[in-house]
PDB file of C-alpha atoms in Angstrom:
ATOM      1  CA  MET A   1     -36.867  12.421  19.218  1.00  0.00           C
ATOM      2  CA  LEU A   2     -37.882   8.849  18.589  1.00  0.00           C
ATOM      3  CA  LEU A   3     -36.499   9.055  15.111  1.00  0.00           C
ATOM      4  CA  HIS A   4     -32.995   9.754  16.452  1.00  0.00           C
ATOM      5  CA  ARG A   5     -32.788   6.936  18.950  1.00  0.00           C
ATOM      6  CA  PRO A   6     -32.057   4.077  16.535  1.00  0.00           C
ATOM      7  CA  ARG A   7     -29.385   6.191  14.855  1.00  0.00           C
ATOM      8  CA  ARG A   8     -27.855   7.064  18.210  1.00  0.00           C
ATOM      9  CA  ARG A   9     -27.752   3.432  19.286  1.00  0.00           C
ATOM     10  CA  THR A  10     -26.129   2.495  15.946  1.00  0.00           C
ATOM     11  CA  GLN A  11     -23.485   5.153  16.357  1.00  0.00           C
ATOM     12  CA  GLN A  12     -22.683   3.910  19.797  1.00  0.00           C
ATOM     13  CA  LEU A  13     -22.155   0.426  18.556  1.00  0.00           C
ATOM     14  CA  ILE A  14     -19.640   1.459  15.910  1.00  0.00           C
ATOM     15  CA  PRO A  15     -16.544   1.402  18.199  1.00  0.00           C
ATOM     16  CA  LEU A  16     -17.551  -2.004  19.601  1.00  0.00           C
ATOM     17  CA  ALA A  17     -18.043  -3.370  16.009  1.00  0.00           C
ATOM     18  CA  LEU A  18     -14.593  -2.104  14.988  1.00  0.00           C
ATOM     19  CA  LEU A  19     -12.988  -3.692  18.003  1.00  0.00           C
ATOM     20  CA  ALA A  20     -14.773  -6.913  17.266  1.00  0.00           C
ATOM     21  CA  VAL A  21     -13.529  -6.922  13.716  1.00  0.00           C
ATOM     22  CA  VAL A  22      -9.931  -6.335  14.783  1.00  0.00           C
ATOM     23  CA  LEU A  23      -9.974  -9.036  17.425  1.00  0.00           C
ATOM     24  CA  GLY A  24     -11.892 -11.423  15.213  1.00  0.00           C
ATOM     25  CA  SER A  25      -9.492 -11.075  12.340  1.00  0.00           C
ATOM     26  CA  SER A  26      -6.538 -11.757  14.598  1.00  0.00           C
ATOM     27  CA  SER A  27      -8.207 -14.865  16.061  1.00  0.00           C
ATOM     28  CA  CYS A  28      -8.984 -16.149  12.577  1.00  0.00           C
ATOM     29  CA  GLY A  29      -5.265 -16.023  11.798  1.00  0.00           C
ATOM     30  CA  GLY A  30      -4.539 -18.195  14.735  1.00  0.00           C
ATOM     31  CA  SER A  31      -2.015 -17.498  17.484  1.00  0.00           C
ATOM     32  CA  ARG A  32       0.730 -17.180  14.856  1.00  0.00           C
ATOM     33  CA  PHE A  33      -1.115 -14.271  13.093  1.00  0.00           C
ATOM     34  CA  TRP A  34      -0.799 -15.896   9.697  1.00  0.00           C
ATOM     35  CA  ALA A  35       2.956 -16.629  10.080  1.00  0.00           C
ATOM     36  CA  PRO A  36       4.106 -20.105   8.983  1.00  0.00           C
ATOM     37  CA  ASP A  37       4.641 -22.710  11.705  1.00  0.00           C
ATOM     38  CA  PRO A  38       8.403 -22.542  12.298  1.00  0.00           C
ATOM     39  CA  VAL A  39      10.475 -25.698  12.119  1.00  0.00           C
ATOM     40  CA  THR A  40      13.711 -24.247  13.556  1.00  0.00           C
ATOM     41  CA  ARG A  41      14.679 -22.964  16.998  1.00  0.00           C
ATOM     42  CA  GLU A  42      15.580 -19.606  15.444  1.00  0.00           C
ATOM     43  CA  GLY A  43      12.148 -19.487  13.813  1.00  0.00           C
ATOM     44  CA  ASP A  44      10.535 -19.883  17.245  1.00  0.00           C
ATOM     45  CA  LYS A  45      12.294 -16.720  18.421  1.00  0.00           C
ATOM     46  CA  ILE A  46      11.258 -14.808  15.288  1.00  0.00           C
ATOM     47  CA  LEU A  47       7.674 -15.963  15.719  1.00  0.00           C
ATOM     48  CA  ARG A  48       7.557 -14.784  19.362  1.00  0.00           C
ATOM     49  CA  LEU A  49       8.757 -11.347  18.256  1.00  0.00           C
ATOM     50  CA  TRP A  50       6.126 -11.249  15.549  1.00  0.00           C
ATOM     51  CA  GLN A  51       3.378 -12.277  17.973  1.00  0.00           C
ATOM     52  CA  GLY A  52       4.439  -9.681  20.510  1.00  0.00           C
ATOM     53  CA  SER A  53       4.558  -6.904  17.922  1.00  0.00           C
ATOM     54  CA  THR A  54       1.186  -7.871  16.466  1.00  0.00           C
ATOM     55  CA  ILE A  55      -0.480  -7.974  19.883  1.00  0.00           C
ATOM     56  CA  ALA A  56       0.991  -4.567  20.778  1.00  0.00           C
ATOM     57  CA  ALA A  57      -0.215  -3.139  17.462  1.00  0.00           C
ATOM     58  CA  ILE A  58      -3.754  -4.551  18.076  1.00  0.00           C
ATOM     59  CA  CYS A  59      -3.821  -3.073  21.597  1.00  0.00           C
ATOM     60  CA  VAL A  60      -2.610   0.397  20.454  1.00  0.00           C
ATOM     61  CA  GLY A  61      -5.161   0.290  17.561  1.00  0.00           C
ATOM     62  CA  ALA A  62      -7.975  -0.680  19.909  1.00  0.00           C
ATOM     63  CA  LEU A  63      -6.999   2.072  22.332  1.00  0.00           C
ATOM     64  CA  VAL A  64      -6.830   4.757  19.633  1.00  0.00           C
ATOM     65  CA  TRP A  65     -10.134   3.687  18.091  1.00  0.00           C
ATOM     66  CA  GLY A  66     -11.731   3.576  21.539  1.00  0.00           C
ATOM     67  CA  LEU A  67     -10.542   7.077  22.434  1.00  0.00           C
ATOM     68  CA  LEU A  68     -11.730   8.454  19.089  1.00  0.00           C
ATOM     69  CA  GLY A  69     -15.124   6.833  19.519  1.00  0.00           C
ATOM     70  CA  TYR A  70     -15.419   8.155  23.041  1.00  0.00           C
ATOM     71  CA  VAL A  71     -14.577  11.713  21.939  1.00  0.00           C
ATOM     72  CA  VAL A  72     -16.805  11.633  18.827  1.00  0.00           C
ATOM     73  CA  PHE A  73     -19.919  10.320  20.627  1.00  0.00           C
ATOM     74  CA  LYS A  74     -19.541  11.960  23.930  1.00  0.00           C
ATOM     75  CA  TYR A  75     -18.767  15.438  22.626  1.00  0.00           C
ATOM     76  CA  ARG A  76     -20.795  15.362  19.435  1.00  0.00           C
ATOM     77  CA  ARG A  77     -22.675  18.492  18.577  1.00  0.00           C
ATOM     78  CA  ARG A  78     -26.114  18.730  20.168  1.00  0.00           C
ATOM     79  CA  ASN A  79     -26.844  22.417  19.674  1.00  0.00           C
ATOM     80  CA  ASP A  80     -25.233  25.629  18.488  1.00  0.00           C
ATOM     81  CA  ASP A  81     -23.446  26.303  21.719  1.00  0.00           C
ATOM     82  CA  VAL A  82     -19.640  26.581  21.485  1.00  0.00           C
ATOM     83  CA  PRO A  83     -17.944  24.023  23.725  1.00  0.00           C
ATOM     84  CA  ARG A  84     -15.516  25.161  26.477  1.00  0.00           C
ATOM     85  CA  GLN A  85     -12.171  25.902  24.991  1.00  0.00           C
ATOM     86  CA  ASN A  86      -8.996  24.630  26.781  1.00  0.00           C
ATOM     87  CA  PRO A  87      -5.684  25.594  25.108  1.00  0.00           C
ATOM     88  CA  TYR A  88      -3.715  22.852  26.857  1.00  0.00           C
ATOM     89  CA  ASN A  89      -3.930  19.867  29.156  1.00  0.00           C
ATOM     90  CA  VAL A  90      -0.427  19.111  30.504  1.00  0.00           C
ATOM     91  CA  PRO A  91      -1.141  15.611  31.993  1.00  0.00           C
ATOM     92  CA  VAL A  92      -2.771  14.392  28.757  1.00  0.00           C
ATOM     93  CA  GLU A  93      -0.033  15.922  26.630  1.00  0.00           C
ATOM     94  CA  VAL A  94       2.671  14.233  28.703  1.00  0.00           C
ATOM     95  CA  VAL A  95       0.909  10.855  28.441  1.00  0.00           C
ATOM     96  CA  TYR A  96       0.399  10.927  24.682  1.00  0.00           C
ATOM     97  CA  THR A  97       4.039  12.023  24.211  1.00  0.00           C
ATOM     98  CA  VAL A  98       5.658   9.579  26.585  1.00  0.00           C
ATOM     99  CA  ALA A  99       3.520   6.495  25.907  1.00  0.00           C
ATOM    100  CA  PRO A 100       4.474   6.085  22.222  1.00  0.00           C
ATOM    101  CA  LEU A 101       8.091   6.527  23.098  1.00  0.00           C
ATOM    102  CA  VAL A 102       7.881   3.765  25.692  1.00  0.00           C
ATOM    103  CA  VAL A 103       6.041   1.476  23.218  1.00  0.00           C
ATOM    104  CA  VAL A 104       8.720   2.084  20.513  1.00  0.00           C
ATOM    105  CA  ALA A 105      11.578   1.635  22.976  1.00  0.00           C
ATOM    106  CA  VAL A 106      10.173  -1.719  24.219  1.00  0.00           C
ATOM    107  CA  LEU A 107       9.623  -3.032  20.716  1.00  0.00           C
ATOM    108  CA  PHE A 108      13.082  -1.850  19.710  1.00  0.00           C
ATOM    109  CA  ALA A 109      14.729  -3.599  22.647  1.00  0.00           C
ATOM    110  CA  PHE A 110      12.903  -6.869  21.837  1.00  0.00           C
ATOM    111  CA  THR A 111      13.763  -6.589  18.146  1.00  0.00           C
ATOM    112  CA  VAL A 112      17.450  -6.033  18.747  1.00  0.00           C
ATOM    113  CA  GLY A 113      17.592  -8.868  21.331  1.00  0.00           C
ATOM    114  CA  THR A 114      15.900 -11.291  18.938  1.00  0.00           C
ATOM    115  CA  GLN A 115      18.095 -10.226  16.046  1.00  0.00           C
ATOM    116  CA  GLN A 116      21.243 -10.829  18.046  1.00  0.00           C
ATOM    117  CA  GLU A 117      20.029 -14.277  19.002  1.00  0.00           C
ATOM    118  CA  VAL A 118      19.049 -15.211  15.464  1.00  0.00           C
ATOM    119  CA  VAL A 119      22.133 -13.943  13.586  1.00  0.00           C
ATOM    120  CA  SER A 120      24.661 -15.261  16.111  1.00  0.00           C
ATOM    121  CA  THR A 121      26.544 -18.394  14.989  1.00  0.00           C
ATOM    122  CA  SER A 122      28.469 -21.060  16.810  1.00  0.00           C
ATOM    123  CA  ALA A 123      32.174 -21.335  16.105  1.00  0.00           C
ATOM    124  CA  ARG A 124      31.850 -25.099  16.082  1.00  0.00           C
ATOM    125  CA  PRO A 125      28.554 -26.101  14.468  1.00  0.00           C
ATOM    126  CA  ASP A 126      27.584 -29.751  14.082  1.00  0.00           C
ATOM    127  CA  LEU A 127      27.350 -29.400  10.286  1.00  0.00           C
ATOM    128  CA  VAL A 128      28.570 -26.870   7.667  1.00  0.00           C
ATOM    129  CA  VAL A 129      26.945 -26.572   4.255  1.00  0.00           C
ATOM    130  CA  ASP A 130      28.293 -24.319   1.565  1.00  0.00           C
ATOM    131  CA  VAL A 131      25.277 -22.865  -0.376  1.00  0.00           C
ATOM    132  CA  ASN A 132      26.147 -21.591  -3.838  1.00  0.00           C
ATOM    133  CA  GLY A 133      23.444 -19.831  -5.832  1.00  0.00           C
ATOM    134  CA  PHE A 134      23.865 -19.376  -9.531  1.00  0.00           C
ATOM    135  CA  GLN A 135      21.675 -18.569 -12.496  1.00  0.00           C
ATOM    136  CA  TRP A 136      19.380 -20.405 -12.118  1.00  0.00           C
ATOM    137  CA  GLN A 137      19.924 -23.241  -9.623  1.00  0.00           C
ATOM    138  CA  TRP A 138      21.501 -24.214  -6.349  1.00  0.00           C
ATOM    139  CA  GLN A 139      24.502 -26.171  -5.255  1.00  0.00           C
ATOM    140  CA  PHE A 140      24.951 -27.598  -1.736  1.00  0.00           C
ATOM    141  CA  HIS A 141      28.403 -28.758  -0.692  1.00  0.00           C
ATOM    142  CA  TYR A 142      29.081 -30.525   2.596  1.00  0.00           C
ATOM    143  CA  PRO A 143      32.866 -29.879   3.014  1.00  0.00           C
ATOM    144  CA  LYS A 144      33.500 -32.207   5.963  1.00  0.00           C
ATOM    145  CA  GLU A 145      31.473 -35.050   4.353  1.00  0.00           C
ATOM    146  CA  ASP A 146      32.904 -34.268   0.850  1.00  0.00           C
ATOM    147  CA  ILE A 147      29.468 -34.365  -0.763  1.00  0.00           C
ATOM    148  CA  THR A 148      28.139 -32.003  -3.414  1.00  0.00           C
ATOM    149  CA  VAL A 149      24.551 -31.818  -4.521  1.00  0.00           C
ATOM    150  CA  THR A 150      23.858 -29.687  -7.622  1.00  0.00           C
ATOM    151  CA  GLY A 151      20.491 -28.871  -9.076  1.00  0.00           C
ATOM    152  CA  THR A 152      19.628 -28.910 -12.757  1.00  0.00           C
ATOM    153  CA  PRO A 153      16.764 -27.061 -14.502  1.00  0.00           C
ATOM    154  CA  GLY A 154      14.720 -30.199 -14.581  1.00  0.00           C
ATOM    155  CA  GLU A 155      15.633 -31.461 -11.132  1.00  0.00           C
ATOM    156  CA  PRO A 156      15.970 -29.043  -8.250  1.00  0.00           C
ATOM    157  CA  PRO A 157      18.422 -30.230  -5.486  1.00  0.00           C
ATOM    158  CA  THR A 158      17.439 -31.515  -2.057  1.00  0.00           C
ATOM    159  CA  LEU A 159      19.161 -30.136   1.037  1.00  0.00           C
ATOM    160  CA  VAL A 160      19.341 -32.882   3.600  1.00  0.00           C
ATOM    161  CA  LEU A 161      19.760 -31.844   7.233  1.00  0.00           C
ATOM    162  CA  PRO A 162      19.988 -33.639  10.565  1.00  0.00           C
ATOM    163  CA  VAL A 163      17.353 -32.815  13.215  1.00  0.00           C
ATOM    164  CA  GLY A 164      18.502 -31.404  16.475  1.00  0.00           C
ATOM    165  CA  GLN A 165      21.907 -30.243  15.305  1.00  0.00           C
ATOM    166  CA  THR A 166      23.297 -26.803  14.577  1.00  0.00           C
ATOM    167  CA  VAL A 167      23.853 -26.209  10.906  1.00  0.00           C
ATOM    168  CA  THR A 168      25.766 -23.295   9.466  1.00  0.00           C
ATOM    169  CA  PHE A 169      25.084 -22.246   5.873  1.00  0.00           C
ATOM    170  CA  ARG A 170      27.899 -20.409   4.209  1.00  0.00           C
ATOM    171  CA  LEU A 171      26.244 -18.431   1.426  1.00  0.00           C
ATOM    172  CA  LYS A 172      28.065 -17.557  -1.785  1.00  0.00           C
ATOM    173  CA  THR A 173      27.056 -16.671  -5.355  1.00  0.00           C
ATOM    174  CA  SER A 174      28.993 -16.893  -8.532  1.00  0.00           C
ATOM    175  CA  ASP A 175      27.079 -14.243 -10.515  1.00  0.00           C
ATOM    176  CA  VAL A 176      24.285 -12.038  -9.163  1.00  0.00           C
ATOM    177  CA  ILE A 177      22.469 -11.492  -5.891  1.00  0.00           C
ATOM    178  CA  HIS A 178      20.298 -14.391  -4.844  1.00  0.00           C
ATOM    179  CA  SER A 179      18.438 -15.004  -1.580  1.00  0.00           C
ATOM    180  CA  PHE A 180      18.320 -18.281   0.375  1.00  0.00           C
ATOM    181  CA  TRP A 181      14.757 -18.588   1.704  1.00  0.00           C
ATOM    182  CA  VAL A 182      12.907 -21.498   3.342  1.00  0.00           C
ATOM    183  CA  PRO A 183       9.531 -20.058   4.433  1.00  0.00           C
ATOM    184  CA  ARG A 184       9.198 -22.533   7.351  1.00  0.00           C
ATOM    185  CA  PHE A 185      12.535 -21.220   8.736  1.00  0.00           C
ATOM    186  CA  LEU A 186      10.865 -17.787   9.045  1.00  0.00           C
ATOM    187  CA  SER A 187      13.997 -16.072   7.796  1.00  0.00           C
ATOM    188  CA  LYS A 188      16.021 -15.555   4.660  1.00  0.00           C
ATOM    189  CA  ARG A 189      19.511 -14.366   3.890  1.00  0.00           C
ATOM    190  CA  ASP A 190      21.024 -12.837   0.727  1.00  0.00           C
ATOM    191  CA  LEU A 191      23.866 -14.263  -1.303  1.00  0.00           C
ATOM    192  CA  ILE A 192      25.892 -11.242  -2.469  1.00  0.00           C
ATOM    193  CA  PRO A 193      28.882 -11.362  -4.907  1.00  0.00           C
ATOM    194  CA  GLY A 194      32.106 -10.806  -3.045  1.00  0.00           C
ATOM    195  CA  VAL A 195      30.460 -11.029   0.420  1.00  0.00           C
ATOM    196  CA  ASP A 196      30.800 -13.957   2.703  1.00  0.00           C
ATOM    197  CA  ASN A 197      27.441 -14.317   4.411  1.00  0.00           C
ATOM    198  CA  GLU A 198      26.254 -17.077   6.666  1.00  0.00           C
ATOM    199  CA  VAL A 199      23.260 -18.146   8.741  1.00  0.00           C
ATOM    200  CA  GLN A 200      22.838 -20.885  11.343  1.00  0.00           C
ATOM    201  CA  VAL A 201      19.741 -22.914  12.203  1.00  0.00           C
ATOM    202  CA  GLU A 202      18.744 -25.867  14.231  1.00  0.00           C
ATOM    203  CA  VAL A 203      15.875 -27.876  12.736  1.00  0.00           C
ATOM    204  CA  LYS A 204      13.681 -29.234  15.478  1.00  0.00           C
ATOM    205  CA  GLU A 205      11.519 -31.810  13.680  1.00  0.00           C
ATOM    206  CA  PRO A 206      11.688 -34.124  10.702  1.00  0.00           C
ATOM    207  CA  GLY A 207       9.930 -33.130   7.499  1.00  0.00           C
ATOM    208  CA  THR A 208      10.227 -31.910   3.962  1.00  0.00           C
ATOM    209  CA  TRP A 209       9.779 -28.248   2.994  1.00  0.00           C
ATOM    210  CA  VAL A 210      10.227 -26.051  -0.028  1.00  0.00           C
ATOM    211  CA  GLY A 211      12.996 -23.495  -0.513  1.00  0.00           C
ATOM    212  CA  ARG A 212      13.212 -20.652  -2.999  1.00  0.00           C
ATOM    213  CA  CYS A 213      15.287 -17.816  -4.202  1.00  0.00           C
ATOM    214  CA  ALA A 214      13.628 -14.644  -2.829  1.00  0.00           C
ATOM    215  CA  GLU A 215      15.603 -12.169  -4.865  1.00  0.00           C
ATOM    216  CA  PHE A 216      14.783 -11.522  -8.562  1.00  0.00           C
ATOM    217  CA  CYS A 217      17.946 -12.723 -10.316  1.00  0.00           C
ATOM    218  CA  GLY A 218      17.077 -12.882 -13.966  1.00  0.00           C
ATOM    219  CA  LEU A 219      14.873 -14.501 -16.605  1.00  0.00           C
ATOM    220  CA  ASP A 220      14.589 -17.912 -14.950  1.00  0.00           C
ATOM    221  CA  HIS A 221      14.451 -16.772 -11.397  1.00  0.00           C
ATOM    222  CA  TYR A 222      11.186 -18.646 -10.899  1.00  0.00           C
ATOM    223  CA  LYS A 223      13.016 -21.928 -11.543  1.00  0.00           C
ATOM    224  CA  MET A 224      15.342 -21.471  -8.535  1.00  0.00           C
ATOM    225  CA  ASN A 225      13.595 -23.885  -6.141  1.00  0.00           C
ATOM    226  CA  PHE A 226      14.949 -26.538  -3.880  1.00  0.00           C
ATOM    227  CA  SER A 227      13.714 -28.895  -1.211  1.00  0.00           C
ATOM    228  CA  VAL A 228      14.818 -29.236   2.397  1.00  0.00           C
ATOM    229  CA  ARG A 229      14.554 -32.686   3.992  1.00  0.00           C
ATOM    230  CA  ALA A 230      15.247 -32.953   7.728  1.00  0.00           C
ATOM    231  CA  VAL A 231      15.865 -36.424   9.080  1.00  0.00           C
ATOM    232  CA  PRO A 232      17.060 -38.004  12.335  1.00  0.00           C
ATOM    233  CA  VAL A 233      20.813 -38.049  12.920  1.00  0.00           C
ATOM    234  CA  ASP A 234      21.174 -41.796  12.263  1.00  0.00           C
ATOM    235  CA  GLU A 235      19.242 -41.488   8.956  1.00  0.00           C
ATOM    236  CA  PHE A 236      21.419 -38.479   7.985  1.00  0.00           C
ATOM    237  CA  SER A 237      24.533 -40.628   8.631  1.00  0.00           C
ATOM    238  CA  ARG A 238      23.101 -43.324   6.342  1.00  0.00           C
ATOM    239  CA  TRP A 239      22.429 -40.743   3.673  1.00  0.00           C
ATOM    240  CA  VAL A 240      25.990 -39.493   3.894  1.00  0.00           C
ATOM    241  CA  ALA A 241      27.279 -43.068   3.503  1.00  0.00           C
ATOM    242  CA  GLU A 242      25.039 -43.632   0.486  1.00  0.00           C
ATOM    243  CA  GLN A 243      26.191 -40.377  -1.188  1.00  0.00           C
ATOM    244  CA  ARG A 244      29.800 -41.296  -0.599  1.00  0.00           C
ATOM    245  CA  SER A 245      29.323 -44.810  -2.003  1.00  0.00           C
ATOM    246  CA  GLY A 246      27.555 -43.403  -4.973  1.00  0.00           C
ATOM    247  CA  ALA A 247      30.313 -40.838  -5.650  1.00  0.00           C
ATOM    248  CA  ALA A 248      32.893 -43.609  -5.390  1.00  0.00           C
ATOM    249  CA  ALA A 249      31.005 -45.605  -7.966  1.00  0.00           C
ATOM    250  CA  GLY A 250      30.769 -42.523 -10.231  1.00  0.00           C
ATOM    251  CA  VAL A 251      27.034 -42.031  -9.685  1.00  0.00           C
ATOM    252  CA  GLY A 252      25.811 -38.505  -8.869  1.00  0.00           C
ATOM    253  CA  GLY A 253      22.757 -37.778  -6.731  1.00  0.00           C
ATOM    254  CA  ALA A 254      20.469 -34.911  -5.771  1.00  0.00           C
ATOM    255  CA  GLY A 255      19.663 -35.994  -2.310  1.00  0.00           C
TER     256      GLY A 255
END
């Protein structure tokens, strides 16, 4: 009997150890659960959905592992007696049928609500930028400001944006499918031939971040990088004036 006690104690600690691993791993990832720190208002909404979904998954996982551990160790075989057989348990069956449906319905409702908020666009944004993806670079055209920034293989373009203003990107491609992706925006959108696609963001803080094409588009796909530089509104106005003066003098710029 004494030989079985350490083993029994070890078995009883297994569910607690599994729960500690799950919770410990989530805490190591921070409150964002390994998601990038968003720099847009839309990214904040996406992050909240991700956090809620992850927490729900951890809770469901902990509950399932806890119930499994309870059943395994409480009703483990101690002798050759056959345990009492019960063909059904209506209350338990109702709970494990209804509970998953409720969880899925709640997650679905939050997902649809967040999606509608993120994909909605204002009819009168503060700034419009036409984003054109081509093999294998980017071109950013500011129609109202009459500014065009085009990247080259050796010099990726810089997308300059004002902080605190709504910006609509009108996404187009002249050849194959590309994908406009700034990881710190927490979202991406495809550029599809013949399809007018757009996305709207509001950058909430100054900074410089990397952008990429997230859709394999050919041999030099890896070269399709660009930079995003968010600046205060007054600095953005100065940048616009500088670009216009440079264009008037016949000097191009990449931002």
